[in-house]
Coordinates of N, CA and C in Angstrom, one line a residue:
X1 N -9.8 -58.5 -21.7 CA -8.7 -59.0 -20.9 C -8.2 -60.4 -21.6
X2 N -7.2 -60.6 -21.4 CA -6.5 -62.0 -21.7 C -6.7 -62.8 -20.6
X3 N -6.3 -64.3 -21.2 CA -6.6 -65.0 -19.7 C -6.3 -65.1 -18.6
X4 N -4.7 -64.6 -18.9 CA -3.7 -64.5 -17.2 C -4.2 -63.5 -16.6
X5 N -4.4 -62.3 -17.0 CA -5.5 -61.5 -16.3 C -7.0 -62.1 -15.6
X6 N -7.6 -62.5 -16.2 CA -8.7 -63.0 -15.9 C -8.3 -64.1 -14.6
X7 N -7.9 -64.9 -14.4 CA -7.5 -65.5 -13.8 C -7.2 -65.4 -12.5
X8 N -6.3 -64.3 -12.4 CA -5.9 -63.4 -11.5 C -6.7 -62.6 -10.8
X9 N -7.7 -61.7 -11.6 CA -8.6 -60.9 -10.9 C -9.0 -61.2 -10.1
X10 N -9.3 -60.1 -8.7 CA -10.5 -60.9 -7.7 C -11.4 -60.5 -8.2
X11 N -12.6 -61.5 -7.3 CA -14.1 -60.8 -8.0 C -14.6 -60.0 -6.4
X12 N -15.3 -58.7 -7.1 CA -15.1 -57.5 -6.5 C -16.7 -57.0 -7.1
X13 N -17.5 -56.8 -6.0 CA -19.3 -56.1 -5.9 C -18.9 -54.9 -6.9
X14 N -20.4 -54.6 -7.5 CA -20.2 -54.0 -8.7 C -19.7 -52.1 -7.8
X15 N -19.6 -51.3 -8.8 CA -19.3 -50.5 -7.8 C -20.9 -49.3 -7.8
X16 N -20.8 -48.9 -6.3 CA -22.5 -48.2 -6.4 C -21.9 -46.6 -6.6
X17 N -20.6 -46.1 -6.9 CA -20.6 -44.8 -7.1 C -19.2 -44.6 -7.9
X18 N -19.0 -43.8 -8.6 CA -18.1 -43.3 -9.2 C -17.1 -43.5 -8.5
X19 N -16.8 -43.0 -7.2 CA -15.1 -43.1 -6.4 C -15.1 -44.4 -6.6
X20 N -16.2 -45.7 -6.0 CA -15.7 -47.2 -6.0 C -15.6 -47.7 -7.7
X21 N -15.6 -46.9 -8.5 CA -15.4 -47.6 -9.9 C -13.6 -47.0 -10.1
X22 N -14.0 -45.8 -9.9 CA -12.3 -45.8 -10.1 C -11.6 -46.6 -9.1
X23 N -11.9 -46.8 -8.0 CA -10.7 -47.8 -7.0 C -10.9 -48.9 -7.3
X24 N -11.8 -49.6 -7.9 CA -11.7 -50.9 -8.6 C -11.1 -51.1 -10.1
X25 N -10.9 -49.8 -10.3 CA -10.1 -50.2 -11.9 C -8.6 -49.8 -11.2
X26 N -8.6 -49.2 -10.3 CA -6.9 -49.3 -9.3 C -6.6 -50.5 -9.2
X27 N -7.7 -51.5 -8.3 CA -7.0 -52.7 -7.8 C -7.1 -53.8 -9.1
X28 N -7.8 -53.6 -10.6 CA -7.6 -54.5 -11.6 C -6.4 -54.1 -12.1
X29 N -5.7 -52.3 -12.3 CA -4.4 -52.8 -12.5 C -3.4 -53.4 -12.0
X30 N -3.6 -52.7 -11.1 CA -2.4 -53.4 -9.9 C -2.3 -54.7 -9.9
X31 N -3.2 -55.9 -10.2 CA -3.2 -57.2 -9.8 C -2.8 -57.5 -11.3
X32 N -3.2 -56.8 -12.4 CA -2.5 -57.7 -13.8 C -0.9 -56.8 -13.7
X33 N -0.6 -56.1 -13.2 CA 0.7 -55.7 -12.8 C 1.3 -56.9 -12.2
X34 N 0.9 -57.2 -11.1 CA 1.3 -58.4 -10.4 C 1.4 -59.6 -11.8
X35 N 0.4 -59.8 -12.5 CA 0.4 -61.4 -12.9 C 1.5 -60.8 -14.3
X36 N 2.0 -59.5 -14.8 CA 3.0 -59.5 -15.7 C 4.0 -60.0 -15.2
X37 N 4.6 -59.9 -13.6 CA 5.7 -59.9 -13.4 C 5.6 -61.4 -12.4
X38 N 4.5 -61.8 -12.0 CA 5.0 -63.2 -11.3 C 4.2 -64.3 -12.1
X39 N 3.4 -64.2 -13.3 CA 2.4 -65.1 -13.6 C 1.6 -66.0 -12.8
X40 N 1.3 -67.2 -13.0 CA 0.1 -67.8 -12.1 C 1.0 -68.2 -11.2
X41 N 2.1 -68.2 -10.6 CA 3.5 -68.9 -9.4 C 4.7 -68.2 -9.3
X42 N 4.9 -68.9 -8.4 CA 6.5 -68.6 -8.0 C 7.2 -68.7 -9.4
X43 N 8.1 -67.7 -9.7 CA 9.1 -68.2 -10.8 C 10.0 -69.1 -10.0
X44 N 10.7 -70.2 -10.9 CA 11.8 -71.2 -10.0 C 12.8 -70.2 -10.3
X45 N 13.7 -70.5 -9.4 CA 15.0 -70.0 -9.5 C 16.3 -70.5 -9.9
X46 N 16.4 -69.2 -10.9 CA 17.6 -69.9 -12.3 C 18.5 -70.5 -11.6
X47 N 19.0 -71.8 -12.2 CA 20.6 -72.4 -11.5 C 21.3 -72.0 -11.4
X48 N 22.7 -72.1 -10.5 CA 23.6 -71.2 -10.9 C 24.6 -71.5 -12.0
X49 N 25.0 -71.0 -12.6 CA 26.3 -71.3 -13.6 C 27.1 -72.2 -13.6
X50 N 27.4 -73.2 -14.0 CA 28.1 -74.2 -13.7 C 29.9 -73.5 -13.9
X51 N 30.6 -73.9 -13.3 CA 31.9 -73.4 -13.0 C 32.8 -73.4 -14.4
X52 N 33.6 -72.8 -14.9 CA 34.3 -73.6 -15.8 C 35.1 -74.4 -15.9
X53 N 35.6 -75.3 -16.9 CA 36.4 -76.1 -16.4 C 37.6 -75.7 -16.5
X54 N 38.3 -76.7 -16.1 CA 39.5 -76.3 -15.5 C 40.5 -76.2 -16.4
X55 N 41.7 -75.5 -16.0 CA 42.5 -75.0 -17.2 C 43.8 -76.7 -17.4
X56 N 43.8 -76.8 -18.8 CA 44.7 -78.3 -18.7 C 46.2 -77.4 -18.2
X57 N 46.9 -78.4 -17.3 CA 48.0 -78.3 -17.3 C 49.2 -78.2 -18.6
X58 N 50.0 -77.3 -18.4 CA 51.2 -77.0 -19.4 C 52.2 -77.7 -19.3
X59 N 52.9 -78.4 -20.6 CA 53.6 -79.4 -20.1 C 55.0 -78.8 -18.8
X60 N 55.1 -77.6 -19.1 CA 56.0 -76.9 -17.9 C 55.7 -77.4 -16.6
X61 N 54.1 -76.9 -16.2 CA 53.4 -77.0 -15.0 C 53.5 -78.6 -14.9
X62 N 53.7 -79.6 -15.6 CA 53.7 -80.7 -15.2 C 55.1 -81.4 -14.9
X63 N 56.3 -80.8 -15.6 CA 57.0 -80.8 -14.7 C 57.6 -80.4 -13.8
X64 N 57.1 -79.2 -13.6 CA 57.2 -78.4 -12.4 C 56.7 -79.7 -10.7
X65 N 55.3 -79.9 -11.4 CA 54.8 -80.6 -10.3 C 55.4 -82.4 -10.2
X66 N 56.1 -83.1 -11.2 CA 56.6 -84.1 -11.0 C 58.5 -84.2 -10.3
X67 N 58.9 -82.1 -10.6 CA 60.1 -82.0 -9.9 C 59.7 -82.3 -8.2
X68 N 58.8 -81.7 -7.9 CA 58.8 -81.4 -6.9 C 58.2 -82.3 -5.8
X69 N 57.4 -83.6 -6.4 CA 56.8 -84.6 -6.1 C 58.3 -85.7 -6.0
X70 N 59.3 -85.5 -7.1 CA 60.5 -86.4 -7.1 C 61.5 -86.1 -5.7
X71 N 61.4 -84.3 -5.8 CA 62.5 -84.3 -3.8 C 61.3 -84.5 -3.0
X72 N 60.1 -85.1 -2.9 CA 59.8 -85.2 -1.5 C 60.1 -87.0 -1.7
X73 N 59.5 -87.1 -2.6 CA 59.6 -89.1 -2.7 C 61.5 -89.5 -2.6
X74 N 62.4 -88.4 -2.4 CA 63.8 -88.7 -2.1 C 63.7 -88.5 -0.6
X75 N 63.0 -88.2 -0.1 CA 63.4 -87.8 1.5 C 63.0 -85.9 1.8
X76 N 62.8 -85.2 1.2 CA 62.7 -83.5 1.0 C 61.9 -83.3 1.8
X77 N 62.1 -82.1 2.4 CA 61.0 -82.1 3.6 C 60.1 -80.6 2.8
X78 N 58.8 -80.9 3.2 CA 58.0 -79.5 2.4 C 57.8 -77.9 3.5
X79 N 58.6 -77.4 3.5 CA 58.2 -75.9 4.2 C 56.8 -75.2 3.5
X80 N 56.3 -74.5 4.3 CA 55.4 -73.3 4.1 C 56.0 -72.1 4.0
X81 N 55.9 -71.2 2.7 CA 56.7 -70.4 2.4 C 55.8 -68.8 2.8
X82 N 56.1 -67.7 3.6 CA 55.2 -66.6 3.5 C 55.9 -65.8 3.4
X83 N 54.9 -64.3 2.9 CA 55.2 -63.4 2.4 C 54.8 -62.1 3.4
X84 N 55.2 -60.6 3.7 CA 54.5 -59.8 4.6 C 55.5 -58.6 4.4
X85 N 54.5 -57.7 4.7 CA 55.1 -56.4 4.7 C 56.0 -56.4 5.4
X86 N 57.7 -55.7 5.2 CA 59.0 -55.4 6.0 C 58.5 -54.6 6.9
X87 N 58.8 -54.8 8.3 CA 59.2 -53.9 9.3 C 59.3 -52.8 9.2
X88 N 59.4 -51.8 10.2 CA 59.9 -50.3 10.2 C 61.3 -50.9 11.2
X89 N 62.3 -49.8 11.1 CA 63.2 -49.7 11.8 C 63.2 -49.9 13.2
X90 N 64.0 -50.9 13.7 CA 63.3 -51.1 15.3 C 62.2 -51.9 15.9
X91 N 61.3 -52.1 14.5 CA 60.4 -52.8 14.7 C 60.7 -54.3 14.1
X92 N 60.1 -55.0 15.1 CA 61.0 -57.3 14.3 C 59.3 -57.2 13.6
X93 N 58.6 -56.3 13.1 CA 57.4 -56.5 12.1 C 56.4 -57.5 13.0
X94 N 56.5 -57.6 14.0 CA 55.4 -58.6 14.8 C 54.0 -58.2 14.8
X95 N 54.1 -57.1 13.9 CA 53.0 -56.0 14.0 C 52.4 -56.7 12.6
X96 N 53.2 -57.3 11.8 CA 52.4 -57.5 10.2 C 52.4 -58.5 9.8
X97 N 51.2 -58.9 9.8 CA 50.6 -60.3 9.1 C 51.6 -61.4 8.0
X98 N 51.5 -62.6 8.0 CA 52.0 -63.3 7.3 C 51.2 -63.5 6.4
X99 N 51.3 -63.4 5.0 CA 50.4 -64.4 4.0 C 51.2 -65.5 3.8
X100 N 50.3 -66.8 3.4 CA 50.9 -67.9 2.6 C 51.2 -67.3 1.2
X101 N 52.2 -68.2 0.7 CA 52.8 -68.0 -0.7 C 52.4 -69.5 -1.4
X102 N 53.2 -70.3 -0.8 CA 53.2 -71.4 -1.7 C 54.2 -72.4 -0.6
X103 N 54.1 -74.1 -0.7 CA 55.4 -74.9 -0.6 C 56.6 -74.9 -1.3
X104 N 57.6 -75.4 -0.1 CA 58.4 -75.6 -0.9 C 59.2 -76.9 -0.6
X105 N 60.1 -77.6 -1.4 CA 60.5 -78.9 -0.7 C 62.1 -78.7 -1.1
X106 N 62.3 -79.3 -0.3 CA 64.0 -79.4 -0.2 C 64.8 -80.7 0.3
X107 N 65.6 -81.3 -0.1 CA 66.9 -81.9 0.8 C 67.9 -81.2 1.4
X108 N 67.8 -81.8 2.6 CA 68.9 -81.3 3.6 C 67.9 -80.5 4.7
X109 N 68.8 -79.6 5.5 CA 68.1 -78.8 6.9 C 67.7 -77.3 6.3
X110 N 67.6 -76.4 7.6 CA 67.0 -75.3 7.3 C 67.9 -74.4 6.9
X111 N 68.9 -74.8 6.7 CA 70.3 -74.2 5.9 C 70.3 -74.0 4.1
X112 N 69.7 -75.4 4.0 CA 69.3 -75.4 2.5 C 68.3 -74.6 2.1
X113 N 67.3 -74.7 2.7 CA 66.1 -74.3 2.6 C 66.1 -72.4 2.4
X114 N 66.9 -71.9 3.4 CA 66.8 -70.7 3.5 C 68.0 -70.4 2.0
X115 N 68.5 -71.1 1.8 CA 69.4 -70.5 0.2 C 68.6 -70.4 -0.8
X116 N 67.5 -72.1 -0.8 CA 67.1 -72.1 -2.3 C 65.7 -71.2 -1.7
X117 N 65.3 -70.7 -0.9 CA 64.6 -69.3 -0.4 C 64.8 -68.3 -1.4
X118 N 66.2 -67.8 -1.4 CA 66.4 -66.3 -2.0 C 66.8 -66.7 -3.1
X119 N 67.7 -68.0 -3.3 CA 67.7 -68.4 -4.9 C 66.4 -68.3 -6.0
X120 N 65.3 -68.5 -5.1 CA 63.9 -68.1 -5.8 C 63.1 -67.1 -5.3
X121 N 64.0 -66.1 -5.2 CA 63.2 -65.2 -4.5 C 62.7 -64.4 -5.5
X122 N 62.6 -64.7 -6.9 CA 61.9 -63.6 -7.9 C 60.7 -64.6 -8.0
X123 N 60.3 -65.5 -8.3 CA 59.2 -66.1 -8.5 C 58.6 -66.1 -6.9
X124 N 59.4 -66.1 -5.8 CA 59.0 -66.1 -4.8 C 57.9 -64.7 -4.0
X125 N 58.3 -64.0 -4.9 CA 58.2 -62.3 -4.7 C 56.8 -62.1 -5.9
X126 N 56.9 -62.5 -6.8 CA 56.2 -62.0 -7.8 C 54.7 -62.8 -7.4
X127 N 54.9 -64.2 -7.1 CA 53.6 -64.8 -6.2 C 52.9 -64.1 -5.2
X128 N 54.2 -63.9 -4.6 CA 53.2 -63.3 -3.4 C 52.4 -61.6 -3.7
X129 N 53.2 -60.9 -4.6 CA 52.1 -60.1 -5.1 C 51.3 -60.0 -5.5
X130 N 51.1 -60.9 -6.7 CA 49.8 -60.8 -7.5 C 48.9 -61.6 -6.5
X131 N 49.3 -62.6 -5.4 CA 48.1 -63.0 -4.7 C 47.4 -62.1 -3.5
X132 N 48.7 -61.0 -3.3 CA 48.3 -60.3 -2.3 C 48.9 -58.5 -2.8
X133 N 47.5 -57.7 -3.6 CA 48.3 -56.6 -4.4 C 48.3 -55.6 -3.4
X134 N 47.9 -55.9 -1.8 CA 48.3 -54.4 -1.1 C 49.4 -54.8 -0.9
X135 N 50.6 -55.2 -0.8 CA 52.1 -55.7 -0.7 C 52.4 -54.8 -1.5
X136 N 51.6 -54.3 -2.7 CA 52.1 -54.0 -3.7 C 51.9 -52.1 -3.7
X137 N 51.3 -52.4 -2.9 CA 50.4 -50.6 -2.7 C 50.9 -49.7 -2.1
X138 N 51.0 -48.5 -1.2 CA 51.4 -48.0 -0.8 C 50.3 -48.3 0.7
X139 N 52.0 -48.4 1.5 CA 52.8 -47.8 1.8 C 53.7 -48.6 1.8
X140 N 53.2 -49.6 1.6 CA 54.4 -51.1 1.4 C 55.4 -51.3 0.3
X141 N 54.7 -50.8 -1.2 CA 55.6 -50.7 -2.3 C 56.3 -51.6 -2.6
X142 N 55.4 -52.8 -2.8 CA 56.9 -54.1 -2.7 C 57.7 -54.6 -1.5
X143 N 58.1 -53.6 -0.1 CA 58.9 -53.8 0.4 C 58.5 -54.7 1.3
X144 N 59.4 -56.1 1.0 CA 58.7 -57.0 1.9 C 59.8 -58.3 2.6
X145 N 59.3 -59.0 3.5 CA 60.5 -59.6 3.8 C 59.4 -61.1 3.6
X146 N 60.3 -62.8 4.1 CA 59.9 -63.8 3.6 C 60.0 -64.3 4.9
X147 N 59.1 -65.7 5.1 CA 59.1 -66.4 6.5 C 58.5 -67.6 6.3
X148 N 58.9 -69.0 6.7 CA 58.4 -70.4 6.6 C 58.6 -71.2 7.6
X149 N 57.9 -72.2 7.5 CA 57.6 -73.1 8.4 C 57.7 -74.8 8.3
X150 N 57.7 -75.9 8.9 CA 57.5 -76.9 7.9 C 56.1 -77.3 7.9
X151 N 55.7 -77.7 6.7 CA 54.5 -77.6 6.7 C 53.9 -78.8 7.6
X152 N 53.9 -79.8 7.9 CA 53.4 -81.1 8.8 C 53.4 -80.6 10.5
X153 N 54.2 -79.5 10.7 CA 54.5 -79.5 12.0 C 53.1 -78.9 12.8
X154 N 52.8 -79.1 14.2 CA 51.7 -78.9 14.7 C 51.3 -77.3 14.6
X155 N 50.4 -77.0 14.4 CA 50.1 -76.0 14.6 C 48.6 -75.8 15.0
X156 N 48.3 -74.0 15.4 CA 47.3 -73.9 16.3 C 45.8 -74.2 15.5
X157 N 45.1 -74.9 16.5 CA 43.8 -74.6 15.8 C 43.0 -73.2 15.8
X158 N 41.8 -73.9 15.3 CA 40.9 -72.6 15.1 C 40.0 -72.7 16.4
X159 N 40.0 -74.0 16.7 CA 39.2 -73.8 18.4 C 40.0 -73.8 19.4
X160 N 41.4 -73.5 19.1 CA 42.3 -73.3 20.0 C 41.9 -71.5 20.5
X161 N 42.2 -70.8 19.3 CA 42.1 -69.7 19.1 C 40.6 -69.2 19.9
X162 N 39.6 -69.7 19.3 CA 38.8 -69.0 19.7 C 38.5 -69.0 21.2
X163 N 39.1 -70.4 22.2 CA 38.9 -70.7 23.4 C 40.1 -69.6 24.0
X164 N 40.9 -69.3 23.5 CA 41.9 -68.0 23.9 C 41.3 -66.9 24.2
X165 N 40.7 -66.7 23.0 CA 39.2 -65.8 22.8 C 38.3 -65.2 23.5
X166 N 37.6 -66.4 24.1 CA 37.1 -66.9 25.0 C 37.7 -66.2 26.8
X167 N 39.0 -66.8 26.9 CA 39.5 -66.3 28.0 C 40.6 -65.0 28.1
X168 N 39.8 -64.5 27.1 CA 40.6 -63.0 26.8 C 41.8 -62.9 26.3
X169 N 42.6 -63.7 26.1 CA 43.9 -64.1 25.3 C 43.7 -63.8 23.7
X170 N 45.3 -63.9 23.5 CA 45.2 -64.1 21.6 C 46.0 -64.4 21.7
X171 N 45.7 -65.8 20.7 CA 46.6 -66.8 19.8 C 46.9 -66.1 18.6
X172 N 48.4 -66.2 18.1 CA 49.0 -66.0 17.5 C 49.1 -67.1 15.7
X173 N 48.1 -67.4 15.0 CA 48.6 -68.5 14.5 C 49.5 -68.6 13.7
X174 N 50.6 -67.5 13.6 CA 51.9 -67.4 12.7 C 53.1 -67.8 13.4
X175 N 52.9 -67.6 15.3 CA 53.8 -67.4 15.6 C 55.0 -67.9 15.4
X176 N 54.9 -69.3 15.0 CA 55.6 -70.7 14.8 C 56.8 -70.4 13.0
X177 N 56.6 -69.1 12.4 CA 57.1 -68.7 11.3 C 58.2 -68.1 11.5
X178 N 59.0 -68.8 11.1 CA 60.7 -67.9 11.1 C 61.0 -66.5 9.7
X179 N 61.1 -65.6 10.4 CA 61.6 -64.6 9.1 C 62.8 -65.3 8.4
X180 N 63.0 -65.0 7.4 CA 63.9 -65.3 6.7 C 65.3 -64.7 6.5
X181 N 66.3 -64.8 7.0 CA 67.6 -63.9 6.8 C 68.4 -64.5 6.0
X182 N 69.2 -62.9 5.4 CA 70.1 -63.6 4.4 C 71.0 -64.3 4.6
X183 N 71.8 -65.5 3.7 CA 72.6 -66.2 4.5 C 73.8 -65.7 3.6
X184 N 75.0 -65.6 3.9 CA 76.0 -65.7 3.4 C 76.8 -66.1 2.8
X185 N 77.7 -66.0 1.9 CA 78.2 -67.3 0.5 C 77.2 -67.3 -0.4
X186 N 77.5 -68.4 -1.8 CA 77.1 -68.1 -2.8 C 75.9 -69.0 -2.7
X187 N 74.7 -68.6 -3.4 CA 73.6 -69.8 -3.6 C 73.8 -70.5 -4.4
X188 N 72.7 -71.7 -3.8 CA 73.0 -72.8 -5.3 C 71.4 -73.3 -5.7
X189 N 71.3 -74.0 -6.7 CA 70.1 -74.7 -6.7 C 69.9 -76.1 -5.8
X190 N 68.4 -77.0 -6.2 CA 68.3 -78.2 -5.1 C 67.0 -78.1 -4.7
X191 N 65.9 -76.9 -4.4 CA 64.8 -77.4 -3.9 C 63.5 -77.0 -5.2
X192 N 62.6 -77.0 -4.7 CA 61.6 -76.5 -6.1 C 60.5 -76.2 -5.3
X193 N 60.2 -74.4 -5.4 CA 59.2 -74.0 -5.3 C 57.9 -74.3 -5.6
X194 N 57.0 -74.7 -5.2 CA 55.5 -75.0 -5.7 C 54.8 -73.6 -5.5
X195 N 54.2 -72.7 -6.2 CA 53.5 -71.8 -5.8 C 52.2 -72.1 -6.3
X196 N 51.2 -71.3 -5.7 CA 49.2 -71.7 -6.1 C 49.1 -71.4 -7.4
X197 N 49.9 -70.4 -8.0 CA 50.2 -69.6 -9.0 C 50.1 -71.1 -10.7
X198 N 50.8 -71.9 -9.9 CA 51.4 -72.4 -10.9 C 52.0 -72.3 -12.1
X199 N 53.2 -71.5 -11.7 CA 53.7 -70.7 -12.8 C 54.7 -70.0 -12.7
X200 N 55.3 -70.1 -11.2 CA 56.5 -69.7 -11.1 C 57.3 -70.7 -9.9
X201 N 57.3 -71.7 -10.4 CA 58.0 -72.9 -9.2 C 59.5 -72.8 -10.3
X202 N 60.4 -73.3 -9.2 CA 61.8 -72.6 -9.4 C 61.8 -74.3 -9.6
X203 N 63.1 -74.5 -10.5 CA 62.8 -76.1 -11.2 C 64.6 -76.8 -10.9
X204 N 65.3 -76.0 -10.0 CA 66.9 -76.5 -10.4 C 67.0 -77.8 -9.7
X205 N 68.0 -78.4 -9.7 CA 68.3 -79.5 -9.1 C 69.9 -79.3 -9.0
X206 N 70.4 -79.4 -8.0 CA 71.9 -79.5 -7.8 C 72.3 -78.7 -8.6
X207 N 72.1 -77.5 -9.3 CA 72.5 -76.3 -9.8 C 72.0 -76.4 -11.5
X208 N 71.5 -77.5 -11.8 CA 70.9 -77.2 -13.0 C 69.7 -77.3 -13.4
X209 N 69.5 -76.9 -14.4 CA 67.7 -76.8 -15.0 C 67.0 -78.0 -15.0

């Protein structure tokens, strides 16, 4: 025997008959079994992986994020932008969940806001699928409509909810989201999408790049 074996062994009366010599050479393997796979202790347990780091920003992504830091530092108010499966016919979709997409900031009211909406509605569209790919699946297929909010404005909690809960009720925490309708007339530029994405924030200003 080696020493980690030895070590390990219990000590065990000689055996007085053949059956107790084979069940003592059972319980000497079985215990250097044991000391192959745990040795004299507890193994410690491996650390976990440290995260990687983080990806540097593109100088795009950086002005993406100093557009959009410049209309709120002018007065721009930031909406909460979401994404959700369209309706069936007849149905106002109260039935389908909102995902978040991303902020968005604007000057002016919710007049502006809902233009530079569908003015970005390809970067606006394309976020919301890759972050959410059953939008993308059947039976939804893409088909989706848009809905926001401003983002500072009060909304429900989560021990709101659950005290609803509680008294057999349900809180709604979307309720406060307006669907998005088309507006009519021509769009223009003016606000700048921020999505999590980082990578498809719409960058115009007063109609230009």
């Amino acid at each position: 025997y080696n020493l980690v074996e030895l070590r390990i062994l219990p000590i065990l009366p000689p055996p007085t008959t053949m059956q107790s010599s084979v069940a003592r050479a059972r319980v000497v393997r079985r215990d250097v079994r044991a000391a192959a796979k745990g040795g004299f202790g507890k193994r410690p347990t491996p650390a976990a992986p440290a995260p990687p780091p983080a990806r540097p920003k593109s100088e795009k992504e950086k002005r993406q994020d100093a557009q959009f830091d410049k209309i709120v530092a002018q007065g721009g108010v930031i909406y909460e932008c979401f994404i959700r499966a369209a309706g069936k016919p007849g149905n106002q979709t109260d039935e389908n969940q909102w995902f978040p997409v991303g902020p968005m900031a604007v000057i002016g009211g919710v007049e502006s806001l809902e233009k530079e909406m569908w003015a970005a509605e390809r970067p606006l569209k394309e976020a919301g699928l890759n972050m959410y790919p059953q939008l993308a699946a059947t039976p939804v297929l893409g088909n989706v409509e848009y809905g926001y909010r401003p983002r500072d404005a009060p909304k429900i909690t989560e021990q709101e909810i659950q005290a609803a809960n509680r008294r057999g009720e349900l809180l709604n925490p979307f309720s406060d989201v307006v669907k998005l309708e088309k507006p009519a007339g021509q769009l223009f530029g003016g606000g700048a999408f921020q999505n999590p994405l980082k990578a498809l924030e719409r960058m115009t200003t007063g109609g230009g790049n």
